[in-house]
Amino acid sequence: MVKYIGVDDRKIDLFEGQFIVPEGISYNSYLIIDDKIAIMDTVDINFKDKFLYKLETALDGRKPNYLIIDHMEPDHSASILAVVEKYPDIEVVGNATTFKMLQQFFPGINVKQLVVKENDTLNLGKHNLKFIFAPMVHWPEVMMTYDEFDKCLYSADAFGKFGALDFDDPEGWACEARRYYFGIVGKYGLPVQNLFKKLADTKIEIIRPLHGPTLDSNLDYYFNLYNIWSKYEPEADAVTIAYTSVYGNTKEAALLLADNLTKDYDIFDLARDDFYEAIEGAFENKYLVLATTTYCGDIFPKMLDFLNALKERGYQNRTIAIIENGTWAPTAKKFIIDFINNNFKNITILEKTITIKSALTEANKAEIKDLAKELN
Ligand code: FEO
C-alpha cells in the first residue's frame, strides 16, 4: 500500500527564492507500507510538524524501516533530521553523494546509512525498489526509485509542476510543468535524455514526482513533452514576442506585430510580466522576436537578463527576428546578433531586421507588417 504524506505550500512567496507560484506548490512524500516500510523523501522545513503528524497517522502504530532520499535539495530534505530524531532506528537510503550533502546540510548528523549504487535493489516485501541514478536532473545526487511491484517511478523533480495539489489547474498539466522545467531543469537536457536511455526498457505505469500530481494515465503524453523539451526542440509552430520598452514606442512595434500575426503567439513585457513565463515561451515556440531599446551602448537590462537566462539554459534550434530602437546610435541589433552567435546554437536570424529611431514611422509599420507575413 502507498499513502501520500506530502503537503501543499500556499504560504510561499517565491519558490527556490525566485519563481512566483500564485497557486502554491506541493512537496510530495509517500509512505510505502509492506513487510518493511519506506518513506520516500520528506518536505520543506516549514511543514515539518504537519509532515510528522501525517507520517505518524499513516504508520498507524508501526515504525518506518527506511527513509529513501532521492533528492537532497531542502524543499525535500529539510525534514530528514526530524524524521531521524523521531525514529532513530530508521535506515537512511541514498548514494555516496547523498550522504556527502547530508553532512553539508546537517553538519555532524549521525544516521544509520544504507549506501546504494546504480541499479541496487531494496526489497520491502511485495514492493521491490530499484535505484536509478539521474545526476543533474536537477542536482548531482539525484536518483529515482522504481517500484517494480506497481511499476511506479518516483521521479524526483522530473515531471514536477508548480501549483498546490488542491488547485485544479484549468490550464492542465503542461503549462506550469513547462515553466517549472525550463525554469529549474532546463539547463540539463542532456542528463534528461541520458535518463530516458536508462529507462528505455522499464515499464512505467505511474509517475510520482516530488512536486505536482501523480501521473497514472496517458503517460506517453508526459514522456513525449519531456523528450521535446530536453532535446530543445520547439513544441509549437508559434511566435513568442519578448520586448522591453521605455516610453512605449518599442511596445507599439511589438503590439503591431502581434496584431498582424495569424499564427498563435505569446507576448511578454520583460520588465513587467513573469520572467519565467517569458523563458517558457521562448522554449515552447519555434519563433522568437526580440524587440528592445539601445541602452548604455548595448541593450536594455531586462533584455540582457533574458538573453543570459536563455544562454544558461542552452537555447538553440529556433528562428529569431530582431526589432531595435535607438534615438541617436542604435546598437541593440548588433549586440543581440553577436550574443546569439556567441552563445546560442543552431539559430536562424531573420535577415530583415527593423530599426526604429525613437517613434514608429510609416516605413517601420510597413516593415513590421512584412515581418508578420514572414513569420505567418
Ligand atoms: Fe524540488 Fe530540486 O528540488
Short mmCIF file of C-alpha atoms and ligand atoms in Angstrom, two decimals:
data_model
loop_
_atom_site.label_atom_id
_atom_site.label_comp_id
_atom_site.label_asym_id
_atom_site.label_seq_id
_atom_site.Cartn_x
_atom_site.Cartn_y
_atom_site.Cartn_z
CA MET A 1 0.00 0.00 0.00
CA VAL A 2 1.21 3.52 -0.79
CA LYS A 3 -0.03 6.53 1.18
CA TYR A 4 0.55 10.19 0.33
CA ILE A 5 2.13 12.07 3.23
CA GLY A 6 3.23 15.24 1.41
CA VAL A 7 1.93 18.77 1.90
CA ASP A 8 0.67 21.77 -0.06
CA ASP A 9 2.53 25.05 0.45
CA ARG A 10 0.29 28.03 -0.21
CA LYS A 11 2.24 30.40 2.02
CA ILE A 12 5.42 30.55 -0.05
CA ASP A 13 6.16 33.85 -1.81
CA LEU A 14 8.93 32.72 -4.18
CA PHE A 15 9.76 29.06 -4.83
CA GLU A 16 13.52 28.48 -4.71
CA GLY A 17 13.84 32.20 -3.99
CA GLN A 18 12.79 33.35 -7.46
CA PHE A 19 9.78 31.64 -9.04
CA ILE A 20 6.32 33.09 -8.41
CA VAL A 21 3.84 30.37 -7.55
CA PRO A 22 0.41 32.03 -7.33
CA GLU A 23 -1.22 28.67 -6.74
CA GLY A 24 1.46 27.38 -4.38
CA ILE A 25 3.47 24.19 -4.70
CA SER A 26 3.34 20.71 -3.25
CA TYR A 27 6.19 18.88 -1.58
CA ASN A 28 5.33 15.27 -2.20
CA SER A 29 6.30 12.44 0.08
CA TYR A 30 4.96 8.90 0.11
CA LEU A 31 4.86 6.02 2.51
CA ILE A 32 5.21 2.52 1.07
CA ILE A 33 3.71 0.12 3.60
CA ASP A 34 4.70 -3.50 3.16
CA ASP A 35 6.51 -6.09 5.31
CA LYS A 36 9.03 -3.29 5.63
CA ILE A 37 8.03 0.39 5.46
CA ALA A 38 9.80 3.06 3.43
CA ILE A 39 9.34 6.84 3.49
CA MET A 40 10.01 8.44 0.11
CA ASP A 41 11.73 11.81 0.76
CA THR A 42 10.48 14.46 3.20
CA VAL A 43 9.18 18.04 2.90
CA ASP A 44 10.15 21.69 3.34
CA ILE A 45 11.08 22.67 6.90
CA ASN A 46 8.04 24.96 7.29
CA PHE A 47 5.83 21.87 7.13
CA LYS A 48 7.90 19.56 9.33
CA ASP A 49 5.30 19.22 12.08
CA LYS A 50 2.41 18.61 9.69
CA PHE A 51 4.55 16.07 7.86
CA LEU A 52 5.45 14.20 11.05
CA TYR A 53 1.77 14.14 12.01
CA LYS A 54 0.74 12.74 8.61
CA LEU A 55 3.56 10.21 8.78
CA GLU A 56 2.60 9.04 12.26
CA THR A 57 -1.06 8.79 11.27
CA ALA A 58 -0.25 6.81 8.13
CA LEU A 59 2.04 4.49 10.10
CA ASP A 60 -0.84 3.64 12.44
CA GLY A 61 1.42 2.44 15.23
CA ARG A 62 4.11 0.85 13.10
CA LYS A 63 7.68 2.09 12.73
CA PRO A 64 9.31 3.01 9.41
CA ASN A 65 12.34 0.95 8.35
CA TYR A 66 13.79 3.15 5.62
CA LEU A 67 13.92 6.81 4.63
CA ILE A 68 14.80 6.95 0.96
CA ILE A 69 16.41 10.19 -0.19
CA ASP A 70 16.03 10.69 -3.91
CA HIS A 71 16.95 14.38 -3.74
CA MET A 72 18.83 16.47 -1.17
CA GLU A 73 17.53 19.93 -2.11
CA PRO A 74 15.99 21.36 1.08
CA ASP A 75 12.43 21.55 -0.29
CA HIS A 76 12.56 17.76 0.13
CA SER A 77 15.36 17.07 2.57
CA ALA A 78 14.89 19.68 5.30
CA SER A 79 12.75 17.41 7.48
CA ILE A 80 15.18 14.47 7.42
CA LEU A 81 16.62 15.40 10.81
CA ALA A 82 13.15 15.48 12.37
CA VAL A 83 12.37 12.01 10.99
CA VAL A 84 15.65 10.58 12.23
CA GLU A 85 15.17 12.13 15.67
CA LYS A 86 11.68 10.68 15.92
CA TYR A 87 12.63 7.25 14.54
CA PRO A 88 16.30 6.76 15.49
CA ASP A 89 16.43 3.18 14.19
CA ILE A 90 15.44 4.17 10.68
CA GLU A 91 17.95 3.44 7.92
CA VAL A 92 18.56 6.36 5.58
CA VAL A 93 18.94 5.22 1.99
CA GLY A 94 20.97 7.26 -0.50
CA ASN A 95 24.03 7.20 -2.68
CA ALA A 96 27.53 8.38 -1.80
CA THR A 97 26.79 11.92 -2.96
CA THR A 98 23.53 11.98 -0.98
CA PHE A 99 25.40 11.32 2.24
CA LYS A 100 28.08 13.89 1.45
CA MET A 101 25.32 16.50 1.02
CA LEU A 102 23.52 15.23 4.12
CA GLN A 103 26.59 16.12 6.17
CA GLN A 104 26.79 19.53 4.48
CA PHE A 105 23.17 20.39 5.28
CA PHE A 106 23.20 18.76 8.74
CA PRO A 107 26.81 19.01 9.95
CA GLY A 108 27.58 16.16 12.34
CA ILE A 109 24.29 14.31 11.73
CA ASN A 110 24.57 10.67 12.73
CA VAL A 111 22.27 8.27 10.90
CA LYS A 112 22.18 4.60 10.01
CA GLN A 113 23.26 4.67 6.39
CA LEU A 114 22.36 2.34 3.57
CA VAL A 115 24.54 3.45 0.67
CA VAL A 116 23.22 2.28 -2.67
CA LYS A 117 24.78 2.07 -6.10
CA GLU A 118 23.17 2.35 -9.51
CA ASN A 119 20.59 -0.41 -10.06
CA ASP A 120 20.82 -1.72 -6.49
CA THR A 121 17.51 -3.04 -5.17
CA LEU A 122 15.78 -2.92 -1.83
CA ASN A 123 13.05 -5.42 -1.09
CA LEU A 124 10.20 -4.38 1.19
CA GLY A 125 8.05 -7.49 0.67
CA LYS A 126 5.85 -7.26 -2.41
CA HIS A 127 7.38 -3.92 -3.30
CA ASN A 128 10.85 -4.24 -4.76
CA LEU A 129 12.65 -0.93 -5.21
CA LYS A 130 15.38 -0.29 -7.72
CA PHE A 131 17.57 2.83 -7.66
CA ILE A 132 18.22 4.59 -10.94
CA PHE A 133 20.72 7.42 -10.75
CA ALA A 134 19.71 10.63 -12.51
CA PRO A 135 22.62 13.03 -11.91
CA MET A 136 21.82 16.67 -12.75
CA VAL A 137 18.12 16.11 -13.07
CA HIS A 138 18.32 18.57 -11.11
CA TRP A 139 21.30 18.10 -8.72
CA PRO A 140 24.20 15.63 -8.92
CA GLU A 141 22.98 13.29 -6.19
CA VAL A 142 19.51 12.84 -7.69
CA MET A 143 18.30 9.30 -8.06
CA MET A 144 14.93 7.90 -8.94
CA THR A 145 13.34 4.93 -7.30
CA TYR A 146 11.46 2.43 -9.42
CA ASP A 147 8.99 0.20 -7.64
CA GLU A 148 8.73 -2.99 -9.67
CA PHE A 149 5.51 -4.04 -7.88
CA ASP A 150 3.26 -1.21 -9.05
CA LYS A 151 5.53 -0.15 -11.92
CA CYS A 152 5.88 3.27 -10.36
CA LEU A 153 8.73 5.68 -10.93
CA TYR A 154 9.43 8.04 -8.04
CA SER A 155 10.88 10.65 -10.35
CA ALA A 156 12.35 13.29 -8.01
CA ASP A 157 11.94 16.76 -9.60
CA ALA A 158 11.32 15.36 -13.08
CA PHE A 159 7.69 15.59 -14.18
CA GLY A 160 7.13 18.13 -11.41
CA LYS A 161 4.78 21.07 -11.70
CA PHE A 162 4.09 24.36 -9.94
CA GLY A 163 0.75 24.55 -8.14
CA ALA A 164 -0.56 23.00 -4.95
CA LEU A 165 -2.38 19.70 -5.25
CA ASP A 166 -5.62 21.28 -4.05
CA PHE A 167 -5.56 23.51 -7.15
CA ASP A 168 -7.40 22.09 -10.13
CA ASP A 169 -5.33 23.83 -12.81
CA PRO A 170 -7.67 24.99 -15.62
CA GLU A 171 -4.66 25.15 -17.95
CA GLY A 172 -3.99 21.45 -17.47
CA TRP A 173 -0.65 19.95 -16.57
CA ALA A 174 1.66 21.21 -19.29
CA CYS A 175 1.74 24.98 -18.80
CA GLU A 176 3.03 25.10 -15.23
CA ALA A 177 5.07 21.92 -15.75
CA ARG A 178 6.79 23.60 -18.69
CA ARG A 179 7.51 26.77 -16.69
CA TYR A 180 8.89 24.55 -13.93
CA TYR A 181 11.00 22.52 -16.37
CA PHE A 182 12.58 25.45 -18.22
CA GLY A 183 12.99 27.50 -15.08
CA ILE A 184 14.62 24.78 -13.00
CA VAL A 185 15.77 21.80 -15.07
CA GLY A 186 16.12 23.50 -18.48
CA LYS A 187 19.91 23.56 -18.48
CA TYR A 188 20.03 19.80 -18.08
CA GLY A 189 18.52 18.49 -21.28
CA LEU A 190 21.33 16.01 -21.84
CA PRO A 191 21.00 14.42 -18.37
CA VAL A 192 17.25 14.05 -19.01
CA GLN A 193 18.00 12.34 -22.32
CA ASN A 194 20.52 10.07 -20.57
CA LEU A 195 17.86 9.15 -18.05
CA PHE A 196 15.41 8.26 -20.83
CA LYS A 197 18.02 5.90 -22.29
CA LYS A 198 18.33 4.17 -18.92
CA LEU A 199 14.55 3.86 -18.63
CA ALA A 200 14.00 2.63 -22.19
CA ASP A 201 13.22 -0.95 -21.13
CA THR A 202 11.42 -0.10 -17.91
CA LYS A 203 7.65 -0.44 -17.92
CA ILE A 204 6.26 2.59 -16.13
CA GLU A 205 2.57 2.90 -15.30
CA ILE A 206 2.72 5.51 -12.55
CA ILE A 207 4.96 8.55 -12.02
CA ARG A 208 5.12 10.07 -8.57
CA PRO A 209 7.13 13.32 -8.80
CA LEU A 210 8.25 15.42 -5.84
CA HIS A 211 6.02 18.31 -6.96
CA GLY A 212 2.59 18.21 -8.55
CA PRO A 213 0.13 15.44 -9.23
CA THR A 214 0.74 11.73 -9.58
CA LEU A 215 0.62 10.79 -13.25
CA ASP A 216 -1.09 7.47 -13.83
CA SER A 217 -2.68 7.55 -17.27
CA ASN A 218 -1.67 8.57 -20.77
CA LEU A 219 1.99 8.61 -19.72
CA ASP A 220 3.16 8.84 -23.33
CA TYR A 221 1.87 12.42 -23.34
CA TYR A 222 4.19 13.41 -20.50
CA PHE A 223 7.19 11.46 -21.79
CA ASN A 224 6.73 12.99 -25.22
CA LEU A 225 6.74 16.53 -23.82
CA TYR A 226 9.80 15.85 -21.68
CA ASN A 227 11.52 14.39 -24.72
CA ILE A 228 10.79 17.52 -26.80
CA TRP A 229 11.82 19.86 -24.00
CA SER A 230 15.05 18.05 -23.18
CA LYS A 231 16.03 17.93 -26.85
CA TYR A 232 15.47 21.70 -27.06
CA GLU A 233 13.02 21.23 -29.89
CA PRO A 234 10.18 23.69 -30.42
CA GLU A 235 6.86 22.37 -29.26
CA ALA A 236 4.61 24.74 -31.25
CA ASP A 237 4.72 26.39 -34.65
CA ALA A 238 4.04 29.71 -32.97
CA VAL A 239 5.73 33.00 -32.10
CA THR A 240 6.98 34.43 -28.82
CA ILE A 241 7.47 38.19 -28.75
CA ALA A 242 9.69 39.41 -25.92
CA TYR A 243 10.05 43.16 -25.66
CA THR A 244 11.28 45.96 -23.47
CA SER A 245 10.05 49.49 -23.86
CA VAL A 246 10.98 52.70 -22.06
CA TYR A 247 8.42 55.16 -23.45
CA GLY A 248 6.03 52.84 -25.28
CA ASN A 249 7.40 53.06 -28.83
CA THR A 250 9.03 49.62 -28.87
CA LYS A 251 5.91 48.25 -27.19
CA GLU A 252 3.84 49.74 -30.01
CA ALA A 253 6.02 47.88 -32.50
CA ALA A 254 5.61 44.61 -30.59
CA LEU A 255 1.83 45.02 -30.40
CA LEU A 256 1.57 45.92 -34.08
CA LEU A 257 3.50 42.78 -34.95
CA ALA A 258 1.23 40.70 -32.73
CA ASP A 259 -1.86 42.23 -34.37
CA ASN A 260 -0.65 41.15 -37.78
CA LEU A 261 0.22 37.56 -36.87
CA THR A 262 -2.17 34.85 -37.94
CA LYS A 263 -0.11 32.27 -36.05
CA ASP A 264 -0.55 31.75 -32.34
CA TYR A 265 1.70 33.99 -30.31
CA ASP A 266 2.70 34.86 -26.76
CA ILE A 267 3.86 38.37 -25.92
CA PHE A 268 5.86 39.44 -22.87
CA ASP A 269 6.94 42.78 -21.47
CA LEU A 270 10.20 41.65 -19.91
CA ALA A 271 10.09 44.40 -17.29
CA ARG A 272 6.58 43.63 -16.10
CA ASP A 273 5.46 40.12 -16.95
CA ASP A 274 6.68 37.00 -15.18
CA PHE A 275 10.25 36.46 -16.35
CA TYR A 276 9.95 32.68 -16.29
CA GLU A 277 6.73 32.71 -18.33
CA ALA A 278 8.79 34.50 -20.97
CA ILE A 279 11.58 31.92 -20.72
CA GLU A 280 8.98 29.19 -21.05
CA GLY A 281 7.51 30.93 -24.09
CA ALA A 282 10.89 31.23 -25.78
CA PHE A 283 11.40 27.47 -25.48
CA GLU A 284 7.85 26.49 -26.33
CA ASN A 285 7.60 28.26 -29.68
CA LYS A 286 9.55 27.93 -32.89
CA TYR A 287 9.92 31.69 -33.47
CA LEU A 288 11.25 34.31 -31.10
CA VAL A 289 11.03 38.05 -31.75
CA LEU A 290 13.30 40.24 -29.64
CA ALA A 291 12.27 43.89 -29.56
CA THR A 292 14.36 46.17 -27.41
CA THR A 293 15.93 49.54 -26.89
CA THR A 294 19.54 50.54 -27.06
CA TYR A 295 20.82 51.28 -23.57
CA CYS A 296 24.26 52.36 -22.36
CA GLY A 297 25.77 51.32 -25.66
CA ASP A 298 24.21 47.86 -25.74
CA ILE A 299 20.68 46.73 -24.78
CA PHE A 300 18.07 47.36 -22.13
CA PRO A 301 18.99 45.47 -18.91
CA LYS A 302 15.86 43.31 -18.80
CA MET A 303 16.57 42.08 -22.32
CA LEU A 304 20.15 41.29 -21.34
CA ASP A 305 18.84 39.31 -18.36
CA PHE A 306 16.53 37.45 -20.72
CA LEU A 307 19.31 36.59 -23.18
CA ASN A 308 21.55 35.43 -20.34
CA ALA A 309 18.80 33.24 -18.92
CA LEU A 310 18.30 31.63 -22.35
CA LYS A 311 22.05 31.11 -22.66
CA GLU A 312 22.22 29.43 -19.25
CA ARG A 313 19.53 27.02 -20.42
CA GLY A 314 21.23 26.10 -23.69
CA TYR A 315 18.88 27.94 -26.05
CA GLN A 316 19.01 26.51 -29.57
CA ASN A 317 17.11 25.34 -32.65
CA ARG A 318 14.93 28.41 -33.15
CA THR A 319 14.36 31.27 -35.59
CA ILE A 320 14.85 34.78 -34.20
CA ALA A 321 13.74 38.16 -35.51
CA ILE A 322 15.07 41.44 -34.16
CA ILE A 323 13.47 44.85 -33.72
CA GLU A 324 15.73 47.52 -32.26
CA ASN A 325 15.08 51.06 -31.14
CA GLY A 326 17.66 53.81 -30.59
CA THR A 327 17.38 57.56 -30.82
CA TRP A 328 20.94 58.52 -31.77
CA ALA A 329 23.16 55.45 -32.08
CA PRO A 330 21.16 52.20 -32.18
CA THR A 331 23.34 49.28 -31.04
CA ALA A 332 20.79 46.72 -29.81
CA LYS A 333 20.64 44.74 -33.06
CA LYS A 334 24.40 44.32 -33.28
CA PHE A 335 24.59 43.37 -29.61
CA ILE A 336 21.87 40.73 -29.99
CA ILE A 337 23.35 39.24 -33.16
CA ASP A 338 26.77 38.97 -31.52
CA PHE A 339 25.19 37.46 -28.41
CA ILE A 340 23.30 34.87 -30.43
CA ASN A 341 26.35 33.93 -32.49
CA ASN A 342 28.50 33.58 -29.38
CA ASN A 343 26.04 31.81 -27.10
CA PHE A 344 23.17 30.04 -28.85
CA LYS A 345 23.31 27.04 -31.17
CA ASN A 346 21.57 26.40 -34.46
CA ILE A 347 19.71 29.70 -34.67
CA THR A 348 18.39 31.26 -37.86
CA ILE A 349 18.37 35.03 -37.57
CA LEU A 350 15.90 36.55 -39.99
CA GLU A 351 17.86 38.68 -42.41
CA LYS A 352 15.40 41.56 -42.38
CA THR A 353 15.75 43.37 -39.08
CA ILE A 354 13.88 46.51 -38.12
CA THR A 355 15.43 49.68 -36.75
CA ILE A 356 13.21 52.28 -35.10
CA LYS A 357 14.76 55.65 -34.38
CA SER A 358 12.56 56.82 -31.48
CA ALA A 359 8.94 56.56 -32.72
CA LEU A 360 7.47 54.30 -35.40
CA THR A 361 7.48 55.74 -38.91
CA GLU A 362 5.12 54.62 -41.64
CA ALA A 363 8.08 52.78 -43.14
CA ASN A 364 8.62 50.98 -39.83
CA LYS A 365 4.96 49.97 -39.73
CA ALA A 366 5.22 48.52 -43.22
CA GLU A 367 8.39 46.63 -42.20
CA ILE A 368 6.61 45.20 -39.17
CA LYS A 369 3.70 44.01 -41.31
CA ASP A 370 6.22 42.40 -43.68
CA LEU A 371 7.87 40.68 -40.70
CA ALA A 372 4.48 39.34 -39.62
CA LYS A 373 3.96 37.94 -43.12
CA GLU A 374 7.35 36.25 -42.97
CA LEU A 375 6.51 34.69 -39.62
CA ASN A 376 2.99 33.61 -40.61
FE1 FEO B 1 12.22 20.20 -5.77
FE2 FEO B 1 15.46 20.29 -6.94
O1 FEO B 1 14.12 20.37 -5.66
#
